[in-house]
Amino acid sequence: MSMDLDMDAPVSIAPSQQVGAAATIFCCDCGAPIDGTTAIDAKCYDCFKLTKDISQGIQREATLHFCRDCDRWLQPPSSWVTALPESRELLALCLKKLSLNRTRIIDASFIWTEPHSRRIRVKLVIQAAVADDRVMQQALEVVYVIAYQQCPECAKSYTANVWRASVQVRQKVLHKRTFLYLEQLILRHGAHRETINIKEAKDGIDFFFSARNQAEKFVDFLNSVVPVRVKKSQELISQDVHTSKKSYKFTFSVELMPICKDDLVALPIPLAKQIGNISPLAICYRVGTSINVLEPNTLQTADISAPVYWRTPFAALADAQDLVEFIVMDCEPIGPTKGKWILGETQLARATDLGINDKTYFARTHLGGLLHAGDSVMGYMLTGTNFNNPQFEALEESHTYSSRIPDVVIVKKHYPNRRRNRKRNWKVKRMAKDEGELLPKKADQERMDREFEQFLQDIEEDEEFRSGVQLYKQPARKKQVDEMSMATTEDGDDDAPHVDMNELLEDFDELTMEDH
């Protein structure tokens, strides 16, 4: 049997019930017989507890600073931490506020208080040595008062011109269809949560951040969803000559490709041969991390990544504003298919020429399985149109491609019976942006409304395009139009595509106690 003794173990001064222990003296306060060899100050255990307070020097009240904007607590001297009510993190923060003075904490727990009382009560059990080999335990209660204080990050968000990094997103086009789609991607992934301000600018949007790493994270997100080119610059704000510390403001210039969905492009001939020997005249059918182009005469597709594009940049030959409405006189599929596309031959007439002349145009299209006689389509009129574009001029002068230029390039099916100003049963969210001094004029506002309506129509017509957008149910009751751009659908007798109700999400931001 081991005879080793643990000399560090505390020995209680409470009277032990040992058989045969003899009382040698009486307690000087209550007169109870006690063992004089173990007594302290000739007192029994109960009387000693009444006269000895080991919690002296430990404050019974303290103050905790709480930021109501970000729900964080101040951890001295200057750090702010997140802690839930009655959590281990909050308890550790409370205990660090105390000066123990040679006492040890044996147990600590919260005492329930009203949430609105701005008080936190903590019960402590402490232990301290009262003699060479004697220890004593005592319970006490500490009350913490919650004081509101704004953290530096929140204070910066409410102060102008305190940003440390900005991301300037630009696209040099005459419309903002790509920005509308990018806005939905940002809202879906919550990439704008760390911004302190979002401001409208010419040809784009500016995002402001309080830290450089937040801006770099946002730039990485943009690189993962759209084809961009990034440039970085920094500006020296201040410098301490004694410590050599410098303060900078960082600016990231993010330029999107000036090619949008449904644009007609004339690729440089060397680039067309490099990406798969595709015909240089193509239409852009999707914009992702790269732009995807389709040659409607052969259904051949190709991807143009951002590095490849910026090595040989080119502009769009025509955009959605140049689309012309045509009436399908005849359509016949001719066999080749690729995914949802079927190659077909069509005979078209301009909608404005009906009843005036009998001029028709022949065109091949990738919508051979979708079009029938009498349908309307939107396309680009190449015959009789002058394009100030060097790539298109190179096509006309080329012996290989000059004979392959069609009269009409069909882009998509059109639904002329679609009612204007119709109500939809769904809506999309919009970011709250600061327009600043760039308040739109009446003509610009009408153009922006048309672009947003066209964006909503693209969501209805293209399921693949709709997969990147979060759609919310439109509430049945009438509500005033706020920052949420409402887009509402009633079932009508038109043949236009509609959004299935199963694809819609509940907008919990607008739910109230009256909703069932």
PDB file of C-alpha atoms in Angstrom, residues 192-347:
ATOM      1  CA  HIS A 192     -23.238  42.519 -49.645  1.00  0.00           C
ATOM      2  CA  ARG A 193     -23.657  41.977 -45.897  1.00  0.00           C
ATOM      3  CA  GLU A 194     -20.295  43.499 -44.948  1.00  0.00           C
ATOM      4  CA  THR A 195     -20.746  46.670 -47.004  1.00  0.00           C
ATOM      5  CA  ILE A 196     -21.128  49.975 -45.176  1.00  0.00           C
ATOM      6  CA  ASN A 197     -22.586  51.736 -48.232  1.00  0.00           C
ATOM      7  CA  ILE A 198     -23.716  50.934 -51.781  1.00  0.00           C
ATOM      8  CA  LYS A 199     -23.786  53.846 -54.176  1.00  0.00           C
ATOM      9  CA  GLU A 200     -24.994  54.254 -57.741  1.00  0.00           C
ATOM     10  CA  ALA A 201     -22.364  55.510 -60.187  1.00  0.00           C
ATOM     11  CA  LYS A 202     -22.123  56.128 -63.886  1.00  0.00           C
ATOM     12  CA  ASP A 203     -21.977  52.803 -65.765  1.00  0.00           C
ATOM     13  CA  GLY A 204     -22.031  50.812 -62.533  1.00  0.00           C
ATOM     14  CA  ILE A 205     -22.187  50.541 -58.738  1.00  0.00           C
ATOM     15  CA  ASP A 206     -19.691  51.312 -55.956  1.00  0.00           C
ATOM     16  CA  PHE A 207     -19.446  49.064 -52.884  1.00  0.00           C
ATOM     17  CA  PHE A 208     -17.712  50.459 -49.768  1.00  0.00           C
ATOM     18  CA  PHE A 209     -16.140  48.341 -47.009  1.00  0.00           C
ATOM     19  CA  SER A 210     -14.521  49.064 -43.666  1.00  0.00           C
ATOM     20  CA  ALA A 211     -11.612  46.644 -44.188  1.00  0.00           C
ATOM     21  CA  ARG A 212      -9.437  45.573 -47.072  1.00  0.00           C
ATOM     22  CA  ASN A 213     -10.003  41.827 -46.615  1.00  0.00           C
ATOM     23  CA  GLN A 214     -13.787  42.334 -46.914  1.00  0.00           C
ATOM     24  CA  ALA A 215     -13.332  44.024 -50.298  1.00  0.00           C
ATOM     25  CA  GLU A 216     -10.997  41.243 -51.474  1.00  0.00           C
ATOM     26  CA  LYS A 217     -13.585  38.659 -50.441  1.00  0.00           C
ATOM     27  CA  PHE A 218     -16.251  40.498 -52.465  1.00  0.00           C
ATOM     28  CA  VAL A 219     -13.943  40.676 -55.514  1.00  0.00           C
ATOM     29  CA  ASP A 220     -13.362  36.917 -55.252  1.00  0.00           C
ATOM     30  CA  PHE A 221     -17.134  36.416 -55.275  1.00  0.00           C
ATOM     31  CA  LEU A 222     -17.498  38.532 -58.422  1.00  0.00           C
ATOM     32  CA  ASN A 223     -14.753  36.478 -60.079  1.00  0.00           C
ATOM     33  CA  SER A 224     -16.705  33.310 -59.300  1.00  0.00           C
ATOM     34  CA  VAL A 225     -19.998  34.407 -60.912  1.00  0.00           C
ATOM     35  CA  VAL A 226     -19.243  36.803 -63.801  1.00  0.00           C
ATOM     36  CA  PRO A 227     -16.304  37.367 -66.197  1.00  0.00           C
ATOM     37  CA  VAL A 228     -14.394  40.392 -64.933  1.00  0.00           C
ATOM     38  CA  ARG A 229     -11.051  42.164 -65.065  1.00  0.00           C
ATOM     39  CA  VAL A 230      -9.700  43.528 -61.765  1.00  0.00           C
ATOM     40  CA  LYS A 231      -7.276  46.386 -61.157  1.00  0.00           C
ATOM     41  CA  LYS A 232      -6.089  47.504 -57.730  1.00  0.00           C
ATOM     42  CA  SER A 233      -4.829  50.848 -56.469  1.00  0.00           C
ATOM     43  CA  GLN A 234      -4.068  52.354 -53.070  1.00  0.00           C
ATOM     44  CA  GLU A 235      -3.893  55.863 -51.678  1.00  0.00           C
ATOM     45  CA  LEU A 236      -1.826  56.948 -48.681  1.00  0.00           C
ATOM     46  CA  ILE A 237      -3.995  58.708 -46.094  1.00  0.00           C
ATOM     47  CA  SER A 238      -1.661  59.271 -43.158  1.00  0.00           C
ATOM     48  CA  GLN A 239       1.776  58.297 -41.904  1.00  0.00           C
ATOM     49  CA  ASP A 240       3.340  58.313 -38.448  1.00  0.00           C
ATOM     50  CA  VAL A 241       6.983  59.372 -38.820  1.00  0.00           C
ATOM     51  CA  HIS A 242       7.854  58.073 -35.334  1.00  0.00           C
ATOM     52  CA  THR A 243       6.542  54.513 -35.714  1.00  0.00           C
ATOM     53  CA  SER A 244       6.511  54.322 -39.549  1.00  0.00           C
ATOM     54  CA  LYS A 245       2.863  53.226 -39.503  1.00  0.00           C
ATOM     55  CA  LYS A 246       0.916  54.081 -42.645  1.00  0.00           C
ATOM     56  CA  SER A 247      -2.802  54.167 -43.373  1.00  0.00           C
ATOM     57  CA  TYR A 248      -4.114  53.443 -46.873  1.00  0.00           C
ATOM     58  CA  LYS A 249      -7.383  53.453 -48.752  1.00  0.00           C
ATOM     59  CA  PHE A 250      -7.709  50.653 -51.310  1.00  0.00           C
ATOM     60  CA  THR A 251      -9.752  50.752 -54.502  1.00  0.00           C
ATOM     61  CA  PHE A 252     -10.564  47.721 -56.655  1.00  0.00           C
ATOM     62  CA  SER A 253     -11.723  48.471 -60.201  1.00  0.00           C
ATOM     63  CA  VAL A 254     -13.824  45.571 -61.513  1.00  0.00           C
ATOM     64  CA  GLU A 255     -14.806  45.778 -65.178  1.00  0.00           C
ATOM     65  CA  LEU A 256     -17.378  43.370 -66.579  1.00  0.00           C
ATOM     66  CA  MET A 257     -17.243  42.176 -70.150  1.00  0.00           C
ATOM     67  CA  PRO A 258     -19.366  44.498 -72.321  1.00  0.00           C
ATOM     68  CA  ILE A 259     -21.220  41.470 -73.720  1.00  0.00           C
ATOM     69  CA  CYS A 260     -24.703  40.658 -72.408  1.00  0.00           C
ATOM     70  CA  LYS A 261     -27.253  37.906 -72.929  1.00  0.00           C
ATOM     71  CA  ASP A 262     -28.950  37.952 -76.386  1.00  0.00           C
ATOM     72  CA  ASP A 263     -26.261  40.227 -77.862  1.00  0.00           C
ATOM     73  CA  LEU A 264     -25.075  39.673 -81.435  1.00  0.00           C
ATOM     74  CA  VAL A 265     -21.278  39.481 -81.620  1.00  0.00           C
ATOM     75  CA  ALA A 266     -18.802  39.444 -84.480  1.00  0.00           C
ATOM     76  CA  LEU A 267     -15.758  37.589 -83.195  1.00  0.00           C
ATOM     77  CA  PRO A 268     -12.276  38.356 -84.499  1.00  0.00           C
ATOM     78  CA  ILE A 269     -11.483  35.696 -87.072  1.00  0.00           C
ATOM     79  CA  PRO A 270      -8.292  34.463 -85.317  1.00  0.00           C
ATOM     80  CA  LEU A 271     -10.209  34.156 -82.038  1.00  0.00           C
ATOM     81  CA  ALA A 272     -13.055  32.235 -83.729  1.00  0.00           C
ATOM     82  CA  LYS A 273     -10.560  29.721 -85.092  1.00  0.00           C
ATOM     83  CA  GLN A 274      -8.846  29.434 -81.736  1.00  0.00           C
ATOM     84  CA  ILE A 275     -11.986  28.529 -79.727  1.00  0.00           C
ATOM     85  CA  GLY A 276     -13.137  25.715 -81.994  1.00  0.00           C
ATOM     86  CA  ASN A 277     -13.253  27.117 -85.533  1.00  0.00           C
ATOM     87  CA  ILE A 278     -16.736  28.524 -84.914  1.00  0.00           C
ATOM     88  CA  SER A 279     -18.358  30.953 -87.333  1.00  0.00           C
ATOM     89  CA  PRO A 280     -17.448  34.495 -86.207  1.00  0.00           C
ATOM     90  CA  LEU A 281     -21.071  35.710 -86.322  1.00  0.00           C
ATOM     91  CA  ALA A 282     -22.820  34.353 -83.214  1.00  0.00           C
ATOM     92  CA  ILE A 283     -25.234  35.271 -80.439  1.00  0.00           C
ATOM     93  CA  CYS A 284     -24.502  35.255 -76.688  1.00  0.00           C
ATOM     94  CA  TYR A 285     -26.969  32.905 -75.018  1.00  0.00           C
ATOM     95  CA  ARG A 286     -25.538  32.867 -71.481  1.00  0.00           C
ATOM     96  CA  VAL A 287     -23.193  34.879 -69.253  1.00  0.00           C
ATOM     97  CA  GLY A 288     -21.545  32.992 -66.387  1.00  0.00           C
ATOM     98  CA  THR A 289     -17.899  32.813 -65.399  1.00  0.00           C
ATOM     99  CA  SER A 290     -17.361  33.097 -69.159  1.00  0.00           C
ATOM    100  CA  ILE A 291     -19.546  34.171 -72.066  1.00  0.00           C
ATOM    101  CA  ASN A 292     -21.175  31.368 -74.061  1.00  0.00           C
ATOM    102  CA  VAL A 293     -21.856  32.010 -77.744  1.00  0.00           C
ATOM    103  CA  LEU A 294     -23.983  30.038 -80.213  1.00  0.00           C
ATOM    104  CA  GLU A 295     -23.757  29.915 -83.983  1.00  0.00           C
ATOM    105  CA  PRO A 296     -27.439  29.519 -85.041  1.00  0.00           C
ATOM    106  CA  ASN A 297     -26.670  28.078 -88.497  1.00  0.00           C
ATOM    107  CA  THR A 298     -24.857  25.001 -87.157  1.00  0.00           C
ATOM    108  CA  LEU A 299     -25.751  24.929 -83.415  1.00  0.00           C
ATOM    109  CA  GLN A 300     -22.029  25.102 -82.621  1.00  0.00           C
ATOM    110  CA  THR A 301     -21.193  26.632 -79.242  1.00  0.00           C
ATOM    111  CA  ALA A 302     -18.044  28.032 -77.677  1.00  0.00           C
ATOM    112  CA  ASP A 303     -16.922  29.539 -74.370  1.00  0.00           C
ATOM    113  CA  ILE A 304     -14.865  32.706 -74.136  1.00  0.00           C
ATOM    114  CA  SER A 305     -13.192  33.107 -70.739  1.00  0.00           C
ATOM    115  CA  ALA A 306     -12.214  36.459 -69.277  1.00  0.00           C
ATOM    116  CA  PRO A 307      -8.427  36.118 -69.919  1.00  0.00           C
ATOM    117  CA  VAL A 308      -9.052  35.115 -73.541  1.00  0.00           C
ATOM    118  CA  TYR A 309     -11.453  38.002 -74.080  1.00  0.00           C
ATOM    119  CA  TRP A 310      -9.223  40.702 -72.595  1.00  0.00           C
ATOM    120  CA  ARG A 311      -6.328  39.590 -74.796  1.00  0.00           C
ATOM    121  CA  THR A 312      -8.428  40.350 -77.880  1.00  0.00           C
ATOM    122  CA  PRO A 313     -11.362  42.531 -76.714  1.00  0.00           C
ATOM    123  CA  PHE A 314     -14.314  43.220 -78.995  1.00  0.00           C
ATOM    124  CA  ALA A 315     -17.648  45.011 -78.628  1.00  0.00           C
ATOM    125  CA  ALA A 316     -21.130  43.692 -79.273  1.00  0.00           C
ATOM    126  CA  LEU A 317     -22.337  44.118 -82.844  1.00  0.00           C
ATOM    127  CA  ALA A 318     -25.925  44.742 -81.692  1.00  0.00           C
ATOM    128  CA  ASP A 319     -27.730  44.516 -78.360  1.00  0.00           C
ATOM    129  CA  ALA A 320     -31.289  43.908 -77.201  1.00  0.00           C
ATOM    130  CA  GLN A 321     -32.327  47.460 -78.048  1.00  0.00           C
ATOM    131  CA  ASP A 322     -31.769  46.674 -81.765  1.00  0.00           C
ATOM    132  CA  LEU A 323     -34.067  43.647 -81.853  1.00  0.00           C
ATOM    133  CA  VAL A 324     -36.742  43.661 -84.584  1.00  0.00           C
ATOM    134  CA  GLU A 325     -40.024  41.754 -84.486  1.00  0.00           C
ATOM    135  CA  PHE A 326     -40.606  39.198 -87.262  1.00  0.00           C
ATOM    136  CA  ILE A 327     -43.572  36.983 -88.113  1.00  0.00           C
ATOM    137  CA  VAL A 328     -42.867  33.324 -88.879  1.00  0.00           C
ATOM    138  CA  MET A 329     -44.467  32.424 -92.229  1.00  0.00           C
ATOM    139  CA  ASP A 330     -43.147  28.858 -92.252  1.00  0.00           C
ATOM    140  CA  CYS A 331     -40.812  26.774 -90.070  1.00  0.00           C
ATOM    141  CA  GLU A 332     -39.441  23.318 -90.814  1.00  0.00           C
ATOM    142  CA  PRO A 333     -37.004  21.419 -88.530  1.00  0.00           C
ATOM    143  CA  ILE A 334     -34.175  19.886 -90.539  1.00  0.00           C
ATOM    144  CA  GLY A 335     -32.816  17.395 -88.040  1.00  0.00           C
ATOM    145  CA  PRO A 336     -29.663  18.325 -86.083  1.00  0.00           C
ATOM    146  CA  THR A 337     -30.310  18.826 -82.378  1.00  0.00           C
ATOM    147  CA  LYS A 338     -28.198  19.932 -79.433  1.00  0.00           C
ATOM    148  CA  GLY A 339     -29.813  19.828 -76.017  1.00  0.00           C
ATOM    149  CA  LYS A 340     -32.999  21.887 -76.111  1.00  0.00           C
ATOM    150  CA  TRP A 341     -32.139  23.369 -79.519  1.00  0.00           C
ATOM    151  CA  ILE A 342     -33.339  21.984 -82.832  1.00  0.00           C
ATOM    152  CA  LEU A 343     -32.006  23.384 -86.082  1.00  0.00           C
ATOM    153  CA  GLY A 344     -34.758  24.630 -88.354  1.00  0.00           C
ATOM    154  CA  GLU A 345     -35.293  26.669 -91.505  1.00  0.00           C
ATOM    155  CA  THR A 346     -37.759  29.543 -91.331  1.00  0.00           C
ATOM    156  CA  GLN A 347     -39.337  32.048 -93.677  1.00  0.00           C
TER     157      GLN A 347
END
